[in-house]
Short mmCIF file of C-alpha atoms and ligand atoms in Angstrom, two decimals:
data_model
loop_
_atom_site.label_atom_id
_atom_site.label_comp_id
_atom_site.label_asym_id
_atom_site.label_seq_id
_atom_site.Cartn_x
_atom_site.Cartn_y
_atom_site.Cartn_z
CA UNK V 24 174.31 256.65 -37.84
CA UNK V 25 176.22 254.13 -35.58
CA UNK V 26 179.70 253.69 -35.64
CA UNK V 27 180.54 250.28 -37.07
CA UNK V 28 183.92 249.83 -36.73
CA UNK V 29 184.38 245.88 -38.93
CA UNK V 30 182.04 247.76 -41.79
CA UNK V 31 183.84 247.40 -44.80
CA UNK V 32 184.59 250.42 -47.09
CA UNK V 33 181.95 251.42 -49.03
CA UNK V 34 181.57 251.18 -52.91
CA UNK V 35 181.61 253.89 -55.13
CA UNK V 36 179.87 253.33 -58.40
CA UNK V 37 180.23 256.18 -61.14
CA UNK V 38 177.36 256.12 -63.85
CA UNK V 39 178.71 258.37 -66.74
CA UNK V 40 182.50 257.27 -65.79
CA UNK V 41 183.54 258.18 -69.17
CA UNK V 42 181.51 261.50 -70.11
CA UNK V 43 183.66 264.92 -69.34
CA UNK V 44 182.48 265.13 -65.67
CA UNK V 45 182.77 261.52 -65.34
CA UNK V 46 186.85 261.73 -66.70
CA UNK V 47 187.44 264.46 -64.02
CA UNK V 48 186.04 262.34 -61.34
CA UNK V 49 188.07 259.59 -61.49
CA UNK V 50 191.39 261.69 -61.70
CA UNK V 51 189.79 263.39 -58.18
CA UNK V 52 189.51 260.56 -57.02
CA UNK V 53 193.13 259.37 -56.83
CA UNK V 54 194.10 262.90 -55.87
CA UNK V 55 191.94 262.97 -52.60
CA UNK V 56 192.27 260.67 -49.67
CA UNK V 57 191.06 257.48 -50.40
CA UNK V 58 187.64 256.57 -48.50
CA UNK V 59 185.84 254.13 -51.18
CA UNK V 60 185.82 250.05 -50.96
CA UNK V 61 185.16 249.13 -54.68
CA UNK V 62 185.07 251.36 -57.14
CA UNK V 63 182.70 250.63 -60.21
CA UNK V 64 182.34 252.31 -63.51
CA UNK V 65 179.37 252.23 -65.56
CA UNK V 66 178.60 254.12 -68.83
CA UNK V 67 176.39 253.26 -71.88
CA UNK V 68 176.95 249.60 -73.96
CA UNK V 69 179.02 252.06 -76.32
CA UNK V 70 181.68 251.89 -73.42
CA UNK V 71 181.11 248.71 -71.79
CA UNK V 72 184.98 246.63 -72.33
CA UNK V 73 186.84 250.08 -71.92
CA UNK V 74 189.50 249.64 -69.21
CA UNK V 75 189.78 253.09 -67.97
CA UNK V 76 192.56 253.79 -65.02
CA UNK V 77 191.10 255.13 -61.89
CA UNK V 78 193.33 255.34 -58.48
CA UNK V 79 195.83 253.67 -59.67
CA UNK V 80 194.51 250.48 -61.47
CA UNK V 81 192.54 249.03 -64.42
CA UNK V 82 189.26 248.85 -64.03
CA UNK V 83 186.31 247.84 -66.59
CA UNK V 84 183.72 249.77 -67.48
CA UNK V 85 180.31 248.44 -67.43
CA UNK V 86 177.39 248.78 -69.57
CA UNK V 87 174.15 250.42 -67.49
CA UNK V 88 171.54 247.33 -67.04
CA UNK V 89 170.04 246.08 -63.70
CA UNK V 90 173.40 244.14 -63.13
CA UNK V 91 175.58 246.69 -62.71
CA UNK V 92 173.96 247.57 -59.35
CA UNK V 93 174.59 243.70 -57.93
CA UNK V 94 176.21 243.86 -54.83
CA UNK V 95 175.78 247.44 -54.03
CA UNK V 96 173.29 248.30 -50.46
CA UNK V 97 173.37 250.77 -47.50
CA UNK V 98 176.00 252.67 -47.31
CA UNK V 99 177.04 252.45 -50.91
CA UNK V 100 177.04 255.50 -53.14
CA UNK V 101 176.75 255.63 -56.82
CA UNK V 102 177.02 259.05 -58.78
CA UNK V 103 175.37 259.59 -61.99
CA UNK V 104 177.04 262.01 -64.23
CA UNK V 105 174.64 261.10 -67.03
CA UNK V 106 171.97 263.06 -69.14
CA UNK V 107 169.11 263.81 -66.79
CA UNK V 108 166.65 261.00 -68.52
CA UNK V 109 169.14 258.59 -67.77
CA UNK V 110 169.68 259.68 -63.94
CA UNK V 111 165.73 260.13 -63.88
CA UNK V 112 165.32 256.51 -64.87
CA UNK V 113 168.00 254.18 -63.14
CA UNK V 114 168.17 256.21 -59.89
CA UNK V 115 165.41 253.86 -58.28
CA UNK V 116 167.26 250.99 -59.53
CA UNK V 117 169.80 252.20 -57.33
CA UNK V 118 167.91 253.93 -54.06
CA UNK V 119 165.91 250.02 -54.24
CA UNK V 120 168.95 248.66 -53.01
CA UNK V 121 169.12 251.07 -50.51
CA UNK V 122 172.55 252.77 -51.77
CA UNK V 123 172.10 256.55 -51.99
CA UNK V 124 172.10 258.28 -54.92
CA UNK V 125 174.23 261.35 -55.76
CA UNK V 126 172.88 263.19 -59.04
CA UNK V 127 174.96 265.42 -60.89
CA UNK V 128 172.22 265.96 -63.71
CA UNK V 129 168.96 268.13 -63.59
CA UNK V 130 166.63 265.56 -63.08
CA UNK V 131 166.17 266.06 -59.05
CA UNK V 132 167.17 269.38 -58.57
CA UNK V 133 163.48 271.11 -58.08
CA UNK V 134 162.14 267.65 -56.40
CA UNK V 135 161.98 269.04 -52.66
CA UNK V 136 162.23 265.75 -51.47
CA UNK V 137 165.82 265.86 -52.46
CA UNK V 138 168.33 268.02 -51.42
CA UNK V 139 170.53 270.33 -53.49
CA UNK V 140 173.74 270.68 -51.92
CA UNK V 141 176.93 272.60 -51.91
CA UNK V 142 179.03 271.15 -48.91
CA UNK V 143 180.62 274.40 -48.17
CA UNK V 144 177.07 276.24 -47.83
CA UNK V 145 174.69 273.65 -47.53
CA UNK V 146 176.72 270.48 -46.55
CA UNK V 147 174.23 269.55 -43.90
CA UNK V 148 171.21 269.06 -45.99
CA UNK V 149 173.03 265.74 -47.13
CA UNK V 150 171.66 264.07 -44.10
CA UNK V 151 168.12 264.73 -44.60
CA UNK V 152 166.76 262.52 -48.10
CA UNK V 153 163.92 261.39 -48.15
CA UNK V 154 163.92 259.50 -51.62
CA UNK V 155 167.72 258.53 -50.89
CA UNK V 156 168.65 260.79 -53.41
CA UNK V 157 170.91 263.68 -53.24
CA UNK V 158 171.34 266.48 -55.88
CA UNK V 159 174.34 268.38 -56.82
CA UNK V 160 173.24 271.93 -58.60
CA UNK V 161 174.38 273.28 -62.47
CA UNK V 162 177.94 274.68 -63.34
CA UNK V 163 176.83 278.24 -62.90
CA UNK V 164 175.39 278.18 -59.81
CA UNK V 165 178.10 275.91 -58.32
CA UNK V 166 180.94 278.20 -59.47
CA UNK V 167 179.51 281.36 -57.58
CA UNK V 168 177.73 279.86 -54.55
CA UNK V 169 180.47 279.70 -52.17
CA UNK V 170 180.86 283.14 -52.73
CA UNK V 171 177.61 284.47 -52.50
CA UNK V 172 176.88 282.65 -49.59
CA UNK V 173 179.66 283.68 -47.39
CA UNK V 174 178.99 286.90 -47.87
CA UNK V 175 174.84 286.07 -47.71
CA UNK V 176 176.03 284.42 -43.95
CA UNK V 177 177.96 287.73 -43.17
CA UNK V 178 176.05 290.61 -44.02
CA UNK V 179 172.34 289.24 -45.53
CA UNK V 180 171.61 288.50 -49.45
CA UNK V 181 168.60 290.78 -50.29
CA UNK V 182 169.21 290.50 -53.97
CA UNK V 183 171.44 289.12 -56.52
CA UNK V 184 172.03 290.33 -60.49
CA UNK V 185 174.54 287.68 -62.19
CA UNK V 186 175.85 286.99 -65.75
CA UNK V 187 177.62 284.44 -66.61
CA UNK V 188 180.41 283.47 -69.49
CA UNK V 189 179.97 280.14 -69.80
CA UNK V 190 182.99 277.60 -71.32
CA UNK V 191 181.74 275.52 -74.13
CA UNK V 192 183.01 272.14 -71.87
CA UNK V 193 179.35 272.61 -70.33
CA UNK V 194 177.72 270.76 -73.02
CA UNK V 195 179.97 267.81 -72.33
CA UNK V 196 182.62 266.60 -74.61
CA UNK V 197 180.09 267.32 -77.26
CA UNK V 198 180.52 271.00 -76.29
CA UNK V 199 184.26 271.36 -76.34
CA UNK V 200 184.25 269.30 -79.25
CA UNK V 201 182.50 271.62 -81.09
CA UNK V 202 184.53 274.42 -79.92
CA UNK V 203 187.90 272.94 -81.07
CA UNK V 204 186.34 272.05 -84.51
CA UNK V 205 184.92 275.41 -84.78
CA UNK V 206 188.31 277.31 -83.96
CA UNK V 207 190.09 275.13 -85.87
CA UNK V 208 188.13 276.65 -88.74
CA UNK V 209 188.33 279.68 -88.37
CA UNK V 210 191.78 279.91 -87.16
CA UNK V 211 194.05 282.51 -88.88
CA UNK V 212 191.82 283.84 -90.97
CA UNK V 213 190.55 287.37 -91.11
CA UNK V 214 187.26 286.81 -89.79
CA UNK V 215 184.89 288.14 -87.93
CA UNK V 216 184.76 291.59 -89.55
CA UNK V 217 182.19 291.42 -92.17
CA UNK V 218 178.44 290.41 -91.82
CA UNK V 219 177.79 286.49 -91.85
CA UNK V 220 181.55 285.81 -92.69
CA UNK V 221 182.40 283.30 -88.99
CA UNK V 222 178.37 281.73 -90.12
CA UNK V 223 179.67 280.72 -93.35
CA UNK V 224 182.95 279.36 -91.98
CA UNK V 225 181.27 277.50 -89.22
CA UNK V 226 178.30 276.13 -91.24
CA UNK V 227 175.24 275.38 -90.25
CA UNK V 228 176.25 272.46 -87.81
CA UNK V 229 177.67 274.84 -84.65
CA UNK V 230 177.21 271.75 -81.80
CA UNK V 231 175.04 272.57 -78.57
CA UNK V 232 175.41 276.22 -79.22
CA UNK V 233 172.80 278.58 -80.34
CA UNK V 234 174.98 280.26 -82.90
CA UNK V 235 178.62 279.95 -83.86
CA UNK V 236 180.82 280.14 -80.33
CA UNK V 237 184.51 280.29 -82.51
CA UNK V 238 184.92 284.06 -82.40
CA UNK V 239 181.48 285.01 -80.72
CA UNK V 240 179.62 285.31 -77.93
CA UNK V 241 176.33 283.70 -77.55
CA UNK V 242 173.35 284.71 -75.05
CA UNK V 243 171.79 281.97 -75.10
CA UNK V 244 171.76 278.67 -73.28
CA UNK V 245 168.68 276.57 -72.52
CA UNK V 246 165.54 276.27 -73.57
CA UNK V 247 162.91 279.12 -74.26
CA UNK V 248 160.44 280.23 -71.71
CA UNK V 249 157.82 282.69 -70.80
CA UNK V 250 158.87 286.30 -71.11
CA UNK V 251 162.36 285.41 -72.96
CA UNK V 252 163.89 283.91 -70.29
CA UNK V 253 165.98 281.21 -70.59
CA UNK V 254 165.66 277.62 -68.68
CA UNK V 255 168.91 277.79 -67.62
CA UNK V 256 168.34 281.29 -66.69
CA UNK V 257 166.05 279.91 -64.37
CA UNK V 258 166.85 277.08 -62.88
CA UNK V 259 170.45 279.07 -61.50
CA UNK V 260 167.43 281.50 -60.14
CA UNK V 261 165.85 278.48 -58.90
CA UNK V 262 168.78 276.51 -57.47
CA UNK V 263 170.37 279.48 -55.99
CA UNK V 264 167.48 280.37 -53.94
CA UNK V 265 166.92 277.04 -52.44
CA UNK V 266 170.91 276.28 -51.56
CA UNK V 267 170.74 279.65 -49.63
CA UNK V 268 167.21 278.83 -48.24
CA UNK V 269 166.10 282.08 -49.55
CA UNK V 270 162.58 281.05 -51.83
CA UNK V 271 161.78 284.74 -52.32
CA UNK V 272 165.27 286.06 -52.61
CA UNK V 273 165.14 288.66 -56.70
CA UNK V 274 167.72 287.24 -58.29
CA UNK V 275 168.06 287.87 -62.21
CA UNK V 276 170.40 285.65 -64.80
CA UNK V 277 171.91 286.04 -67.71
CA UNK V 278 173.71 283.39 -69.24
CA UNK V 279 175.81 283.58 -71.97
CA UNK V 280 178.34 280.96 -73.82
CA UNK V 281 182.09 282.60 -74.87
CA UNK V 282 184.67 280.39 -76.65
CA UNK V 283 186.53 278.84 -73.73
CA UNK V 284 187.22 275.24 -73.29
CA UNK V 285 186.71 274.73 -69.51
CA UNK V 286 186.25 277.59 -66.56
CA UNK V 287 182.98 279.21 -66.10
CA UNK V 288 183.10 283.41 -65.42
CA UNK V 289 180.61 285.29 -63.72
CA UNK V 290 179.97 289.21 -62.72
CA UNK V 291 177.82 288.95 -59.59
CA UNK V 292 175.98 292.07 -58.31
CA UNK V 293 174.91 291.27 -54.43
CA UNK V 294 172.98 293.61 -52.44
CA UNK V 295 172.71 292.94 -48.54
CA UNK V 296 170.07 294.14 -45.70
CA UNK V 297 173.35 295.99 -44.27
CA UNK V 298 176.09 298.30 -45.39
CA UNK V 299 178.97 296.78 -46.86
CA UNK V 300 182.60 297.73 -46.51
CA UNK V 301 184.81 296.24 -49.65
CA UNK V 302 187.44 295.61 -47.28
CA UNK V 303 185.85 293.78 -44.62
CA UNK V 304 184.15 291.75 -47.50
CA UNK V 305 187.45 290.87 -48.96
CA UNK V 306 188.35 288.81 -45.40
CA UNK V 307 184.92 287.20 -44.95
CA UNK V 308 186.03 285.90 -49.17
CA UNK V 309 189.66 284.86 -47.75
CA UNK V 310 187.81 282.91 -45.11
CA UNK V 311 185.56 281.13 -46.84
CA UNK V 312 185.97 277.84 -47.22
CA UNK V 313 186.37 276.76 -51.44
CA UNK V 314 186.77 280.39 -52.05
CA UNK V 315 190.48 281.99 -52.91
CA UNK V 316 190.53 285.85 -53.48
CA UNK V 317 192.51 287.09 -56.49
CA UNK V 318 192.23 290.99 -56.64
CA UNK V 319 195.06 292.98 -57.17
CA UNK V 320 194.09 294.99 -60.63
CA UNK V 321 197.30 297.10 -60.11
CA UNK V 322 199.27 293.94 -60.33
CA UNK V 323 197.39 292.95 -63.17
CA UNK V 324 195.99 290.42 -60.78
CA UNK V 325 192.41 288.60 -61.38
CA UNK V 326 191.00 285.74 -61.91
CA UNK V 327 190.40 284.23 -65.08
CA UNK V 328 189.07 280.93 -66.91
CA UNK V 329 192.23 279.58 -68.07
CA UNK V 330 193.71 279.92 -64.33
CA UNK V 331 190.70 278.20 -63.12
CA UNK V 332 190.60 275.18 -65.49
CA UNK V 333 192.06 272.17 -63.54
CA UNK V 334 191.38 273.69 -60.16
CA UNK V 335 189.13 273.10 -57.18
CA UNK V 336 188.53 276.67 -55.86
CA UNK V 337 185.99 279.61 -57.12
CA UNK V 338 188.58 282.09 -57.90
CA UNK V 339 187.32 285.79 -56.81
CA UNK V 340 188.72 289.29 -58.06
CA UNK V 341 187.89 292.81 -59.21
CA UNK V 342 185.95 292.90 -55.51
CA UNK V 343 184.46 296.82 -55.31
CA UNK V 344 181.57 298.39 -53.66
CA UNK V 345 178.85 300.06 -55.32
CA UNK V 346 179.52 302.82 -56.78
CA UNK V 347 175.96 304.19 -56.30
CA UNK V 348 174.57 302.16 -53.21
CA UNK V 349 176.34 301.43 -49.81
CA UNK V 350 175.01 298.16 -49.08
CA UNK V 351 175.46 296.21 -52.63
CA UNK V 352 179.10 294.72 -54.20
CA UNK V 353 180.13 293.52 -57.26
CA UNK V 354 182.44 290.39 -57.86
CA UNK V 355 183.41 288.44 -60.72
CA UNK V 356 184.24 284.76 -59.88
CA UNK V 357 185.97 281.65 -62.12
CA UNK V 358 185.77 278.44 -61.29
CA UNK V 359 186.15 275.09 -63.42
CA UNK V 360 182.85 273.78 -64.83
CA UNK V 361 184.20 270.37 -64.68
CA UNK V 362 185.59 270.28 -61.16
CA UNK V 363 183.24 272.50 -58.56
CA UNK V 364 180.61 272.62 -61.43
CA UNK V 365 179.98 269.27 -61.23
CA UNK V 366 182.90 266.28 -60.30
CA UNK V 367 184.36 268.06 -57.27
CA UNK V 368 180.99 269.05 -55.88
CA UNK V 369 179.77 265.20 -56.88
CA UNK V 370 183.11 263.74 -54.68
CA UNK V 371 182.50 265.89 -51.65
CA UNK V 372 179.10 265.01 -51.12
CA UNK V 373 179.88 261.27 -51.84
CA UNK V 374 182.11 262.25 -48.97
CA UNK V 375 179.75 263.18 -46.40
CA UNK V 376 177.62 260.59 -47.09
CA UNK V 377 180.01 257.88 -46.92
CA UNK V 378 181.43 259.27 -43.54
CA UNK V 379 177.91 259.01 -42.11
CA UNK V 380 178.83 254.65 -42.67
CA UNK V 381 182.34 255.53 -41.33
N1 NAP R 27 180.03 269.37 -68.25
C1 NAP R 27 179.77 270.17 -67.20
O1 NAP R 27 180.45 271.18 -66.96
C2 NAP R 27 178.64 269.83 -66.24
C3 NAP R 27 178.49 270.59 -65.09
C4 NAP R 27 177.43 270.33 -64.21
C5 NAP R 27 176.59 269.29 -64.48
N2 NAP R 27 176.75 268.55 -65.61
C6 NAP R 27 175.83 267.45 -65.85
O2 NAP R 27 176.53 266.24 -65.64
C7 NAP R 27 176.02 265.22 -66.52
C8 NAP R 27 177.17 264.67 -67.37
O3 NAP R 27 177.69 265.73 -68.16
P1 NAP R 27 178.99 265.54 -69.09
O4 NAP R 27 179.34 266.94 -69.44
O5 NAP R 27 180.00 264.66 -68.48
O6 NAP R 27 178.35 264.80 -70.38
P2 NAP R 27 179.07 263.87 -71.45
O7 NAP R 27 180.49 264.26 -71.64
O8 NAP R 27 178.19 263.86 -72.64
O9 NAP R 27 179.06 262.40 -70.76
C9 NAP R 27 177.86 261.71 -70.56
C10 NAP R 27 178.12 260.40 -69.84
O10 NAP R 27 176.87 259.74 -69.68
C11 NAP R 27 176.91 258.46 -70.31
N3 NAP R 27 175.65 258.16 -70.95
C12 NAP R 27 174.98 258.90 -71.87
N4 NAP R 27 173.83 258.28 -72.23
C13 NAP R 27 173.77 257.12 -71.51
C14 NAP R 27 172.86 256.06 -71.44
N5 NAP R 27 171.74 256.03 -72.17
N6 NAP R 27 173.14 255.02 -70.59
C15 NAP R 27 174.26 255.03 -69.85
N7 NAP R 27 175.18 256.02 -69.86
C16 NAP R 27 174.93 257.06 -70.68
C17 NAP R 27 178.00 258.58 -71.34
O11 NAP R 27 178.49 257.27 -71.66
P3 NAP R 27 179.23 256.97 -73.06
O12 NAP R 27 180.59 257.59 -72.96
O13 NAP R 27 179.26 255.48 -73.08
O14 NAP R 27 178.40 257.58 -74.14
C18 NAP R 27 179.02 259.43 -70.60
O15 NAP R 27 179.76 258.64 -69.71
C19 NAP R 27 174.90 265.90 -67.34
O16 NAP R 27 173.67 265.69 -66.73
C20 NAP R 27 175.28 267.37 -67.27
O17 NAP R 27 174.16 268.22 -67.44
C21 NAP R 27 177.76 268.78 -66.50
#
């Protein structure tokens, strides 16, 4: 891109301003440095009128309709944190006027025309979009990607076993929602010992979640496909491989729901083309950029969801080698749904593509 040093700002429109992701964005946004002309907030007409404060001052939200795009051209961004339906129908309202698109849903993530990117792995894939649209990948795969692929750029990912422990604030506000109603009814009670007991509590309405979360654990999250998996199982198979540019890499999921508000956990079992030494790995994870190292079990030191909530980084602990084969580790990682899972990631890529105008 040329430099064009009288180019105003650009504008930063946020579609799904006042959804959970959308919340977390605008408080980013007043905590990083300030690169954005206008900012514009759009949500559904059940929003439209709500002054919400973002850097600073009042600003309106708008209802999502043609209009809300008015003004916006090259070098303007506008995020969708929106179900993927909605992303999947107004994002060519948006690329039409020749702003890019930055999509925080599923809706573009297996399109190969677009790019899914992590900045601090992938960050360069930004520049190439065909369809002017860039993609930002799920919660799960976002919290351990950083990770994964430092070590991947070190020694060489030849296969990848991960489970996650996913925070209800996933599902949206719907999701934590649902968690907070659900404690709240089963909160100090006996509970939990006797067959059916937390079911009857919770009733039969227990939110996004495939059984009650208060007190539980739940292995399930997505939608049902061939051979039991998951399609959330999946698509962190799917998304992972194409971030690292690895389309054949074996990589099995598991993903399972636990009854935290915000902060997504993962154990991640990595096996490389090399032999791995735990302490050498524990450097290249202190190096790497979005990544902070938390491993001191005799301290009582690790990283854990409630830590993570609010934060930027993926937090990494209980860091050991194999027992049983030289060249494979085992991690467990935290980072906050909200933030790297979806806003954060969102913001930095906004970033790039706004200092490709500057
Ligand atoms: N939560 C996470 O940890 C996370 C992580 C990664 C990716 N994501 C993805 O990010 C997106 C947003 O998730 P969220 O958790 O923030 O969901 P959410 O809390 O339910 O918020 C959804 C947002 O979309 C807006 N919206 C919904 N339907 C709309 C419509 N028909 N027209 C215009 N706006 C509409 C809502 O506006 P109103 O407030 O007016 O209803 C709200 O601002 C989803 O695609 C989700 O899968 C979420």
């Amino acid at each position: 891109m040329t430099a064009d040093r009288s180019a105003p700002a650009p504008a930063l429109a946020v579609v799904g301003a006042t959804g959970a992701v959308g919340t977390v964005l605008l408080q980013i946004l007043s905590q990083r440095a300030d690169v954005w002309g206008e900012v514009r907030l759009i949500a559904s007409s059940r929003s439209a009128g709500r002054v919400v404060a973002v850097r600073g001052e009042e600003v309106e939200v708008l209802a999502l309709t043609e209009d809300a795009f008015d003004g916006l051209g090259a070098g303007d961004v506008v995020v969708f944190l929106t179900p993927a339906a909605v992303s999947a129908h107004w994002a060519p309202a948006v690329t039409a006027r020749g702003a890019v698109v930055v999509d925080q849903s599923a809706a573009f993530r297996e399109d190969p025309e677009v790019p899914l990117v992590v900045p601090e792995v992938n960050g360069g894939a930004v520049r190439v979009r065909p369809r002017g649209i860039v993609a930002g990948p799920d919660c799960v795969t976002a919290a351990m990607i950083a990770a994964v692929g430092a070590l991947h750029a070190e020694y060489g990912l030849t296969e990848l076993v991960v489970s996650s422990y996913q925070a209800a604030g996933a599902a949206g506000r719907a999701g934590s929602e649902a968690l907070r109603r659900q404690l709240s009814l089963v909160a100090g009670s006996a509970l939990g010992e006797q067959p059916g007991d937390v079911r009857r509590a919770v009733g039969e309405d227990t939110g996004p979640f495939a059984a009650p979360l208060a007190l539980n654990v739940v292995p399930w999250s997505g939608e049902l496909r061939e051979g039991g998996w998951s399609s959330h199982e999946l698509a962190v198979r799917a998304q992972t491989r194409r971030i690292l540019d690895l389309p054949a890499l074996p990589i099995s999921v598991t993903c399972v729901q636990v009854p935290v508000v915000i902060g997504h956990s993962l154990t991640v079992r990595a096996r490389f083309e090399r032999e791995v030494d735990a302490g050498r790995a524990r450097k290249v994870l202190e190096a790497a950029p979005g990544v902070v190292l938390v491993d001191d079990p005799a301290a009582g030191e690790f990283p854990t969801p409630v830590d993570a909530a609010g934060t930027d980084p993926a937090w990494v602990g209980r860091l050991r080698g194999s027992l049983d084969d030289a060249r494979a580790l085992e991690f467990f990682v935290c980072a906050d749904n909200l933030r790297k899972g979806a806003a954060l990631n969102a913001t930095q890529i906004s970033e790039l593509i706004a200092g490709e105008f500057a």
